[in-house]
Amino acid sequence: MRAANAIGRGRAAGLWLAAGLSFGLGAPGAAWAADEAAAVGANVEAVVQGGRWSDAAGEGVYRVIVASQGFEHVSTGVRAQWKSDGGEDGLARIAHDAELVAPGHYSLGPPKLTRTAAGVRVELRGVATYDSRVKVVCRFELAPGGKVTVVKACGP
């Protein structure tokens, strides 16, 4: 009974979300928003932004993207991006990009970003792709200039 209620609430929330989105279709910039939403890959599981950076390329926020792939053994790949603030044209750009975790070995959840003195610490938790009993944790430090330090490589 409890599961049925949760599913019913989820459907209701989805209907409210759909209704809310449909009201925005006539708003200025709606075509732009639809284009941007379409540009997000269907395999993207999470996008988290946090912290600030500043270097010769500009300034902006750190962004971490988790995307899944596979069918029977789903794995995730994780990328870090240094997203610059909008310039004179108002458009944000990616100043730096780095792969944190290559797809194939782990199924990871959404990243946790914590500000540090140098930039941002990224923590990822999940399981090994081929043995879900094996829990894994990965930690990285992101710093200005596209710098990545592996604090703890993915593993048990």
XYZ file of C-alpha atoms in Angstrom:
156
model
C 0.000 0.000 0.000
C 2.794 2.390 0.895
C 4.539 1.827 -2.475
C 1.295 2.484 -4.357
C 0.846 5.761 -2.472
C 4.420 6.814 -3.270
C 3.893 6.038 -6.940
C 0.634 7.989 -6.947
C 2.342 10.988 -5.338
C 5.168 10.763 -7.884
C 2.670 10.821 -10.741
C 0.888 13.795 -9.230
C 4.174 15.648 -8.822
C 5.026 14.813 -12.438
C 1.696 16.202 -13.593
C 2.302 19.424 -11.658
C 5.763 19.671 -13.183
C 4.393 19.075 -16.679
C 1.645 21.631 -16.126
C 4.161 24.153 -14.815
C 6.421 23.626 -17.803
C 3.573 24.007 -20.259
C 2.709 27.439 -18.865
C 6.260 28.628 -19.639
C 6.145 27.736 -23.326
C 4.873 31.135 -24.365
C 7.385 33.024 -22.233
C 10.235 34.986 -23.833
C 13.300 32.798 -24.177
C 11.267 29.584 -24.044
C 12.656 28.428 -27.401
C 16.182 29.002 -26.089
C 15.388 27.046 -22.912
C 13.958 24.171 -24.955
C 17.109 24.116 -27.110
C 19.319 24.048 -24.016
C 17.270 21.265 -22.428
C 17.503 19.231 -25.638
C 21.299 19.626 -25.567
C 21.517 17.709 -22.263
C 22.301 14.116 -23.139
C 19.715 11.488 -22.295
C 22.352 9.555 -20.326
C 23.160 12.459 -18.006
C 22.222 11.392 -14.486
C 23.376 14.412 -12.476
C 24.825 17.895 -12.927
C 26.065 19.661 -9.798
C 27.638 23.125 -9.608
C 29.426 24.687 -6.659
C 32.301 26.868 -5.558
C 34.002 29.612 -7.552
C 37.254 29.764 -9.508
C 39.293 32.564 -11.058
C 42.320 32.320 -13.376
C 43.727 33.757 -16.617
C 40.797 32.199 -18.566
C 38.241 34.134 -16.504
C 36.112 33.263 -13.521
C 33.102 31.115 -12.846
C 31.804 27.990 -11.120
C 32.885 24.373 -10.971
C 30.472 21.876 -12.546
C 30.524 18.063 -12.289
C 28.540 15.881 -14.705
C 27.703 12.203 -14.140
C 26.497 10.211 -17.169
C 25.546 6.538 -17.413
C 26.075 4.028 -20.176
C 25.383 0.382 -20.757
C 22.423 -1.938 -20.413
C 23.036 -5.048 -18.343
C 26.035 -3.608 -16.489
C 25.388 0.126 -16.238
C 28.442 2.222 -15.471
C 29.021 5.921 -15.081
C 31.583 8.374 -16.342
C 32.274 11.629 -14.526
C 33.590 14.915 -15.969
C 34.552 18.158 -14.255
C 34.128 21.494 -15.983
C 35.230 25.005 -15.132
C 32.239 26.992 -16.399
C 32.998 30.675 -16.965
C 30.501 33.379 -16.161
C 28.740 34.951 -19.115
C 30.863 37.410 -21.073
C 29.731 40.498 -22.929
C 27.369 38.335 -24.979
C 25.874 36.894 -21.772
C 26.790 33.297 -22.690
C 28.679 31.058 -20.267
C 31.515 28.956 -21.687
C 33.546 25.951 -20.586
C 37.063 27.195 -19.821
C 38.488 23.806 -18.782
C 37.235 20.212 -18.917
C 38.651 17.039 -17.324
C 37.597 13.413 -17.024
C 37.477 12.346 -13.374
C 36.197 8.781 -13.817
C 36.171 6.866 -17.096
C 33.019 4.820 -17.751
C 33.162 1.069 -17.429
C 34.146 0.167 -13.859
C 31.783 1.932 -11.454
C 28.154 2.908 -11.027
C 28.277 6.196 -9.117
C 25.623 8.455 -7.629
C 25.404 12.244 -7.745
C 28.576 14.078 -6.724
C 28.936 15.944 -3.441
C 30.857 19.227 -3.811
C 32.495 20.892 -0.818
C 34.353 24.192 -0.957
C 38.013 24.125 0.060
C 40.676 26.830 0.380
C 42.029 25.925 -3.075
C 38.737 25.254 -4.888
C 36.275 22.369 -4.548
C 36.444 18.790 -3.293
C 34.343 16.270 -5.230
C 33.197 13.083 -3.525
C 31.550 10.253 -5.433
C 30.016 7.119 -3.920
C 28.688 4.035 -5.604
C 29.382 0.393 -6.377
C 31.590 -1.637 -8.690
C 29.812 -2.257 -12.002
C 30.331 -6.021 -12.021
C 29.848 -6.655 -8.272
C 27.347 -4.356 -6.575
C 28.414 -5.700 -3.163
C 31.670 -3.762 -3.526
C 31.121 -0.177 -2.343
C 33.435 2.471 -3.796
C 34.363 6.037 -2.895
C 36.356 8.517 -5.014
C 37.607 11.981 -4.011
C 39.104 14.712 -6.164
C 40.230 18.307 -5.624
C 39.448 20.828 -8.369
C 41.448 24.060 -8.493
C 41.657 27.059 -10.838
C 43.387 26.508 -14.170
C 41.751 23.153 -14.822
C 43.834 21.425 -12.134
C 42.640 18.083 -10.769
C 44.212 16.221 -7.853
C 43.169 12.659 -7.065
C 42.721 12.578 -3.292
C 41.384 8.998 -3.255
C 41.194 6.913 -6.404
C 37.937 5.024 -6.887
C 37.896 1.817 -4.919
C 36.723 0.147 -1.715
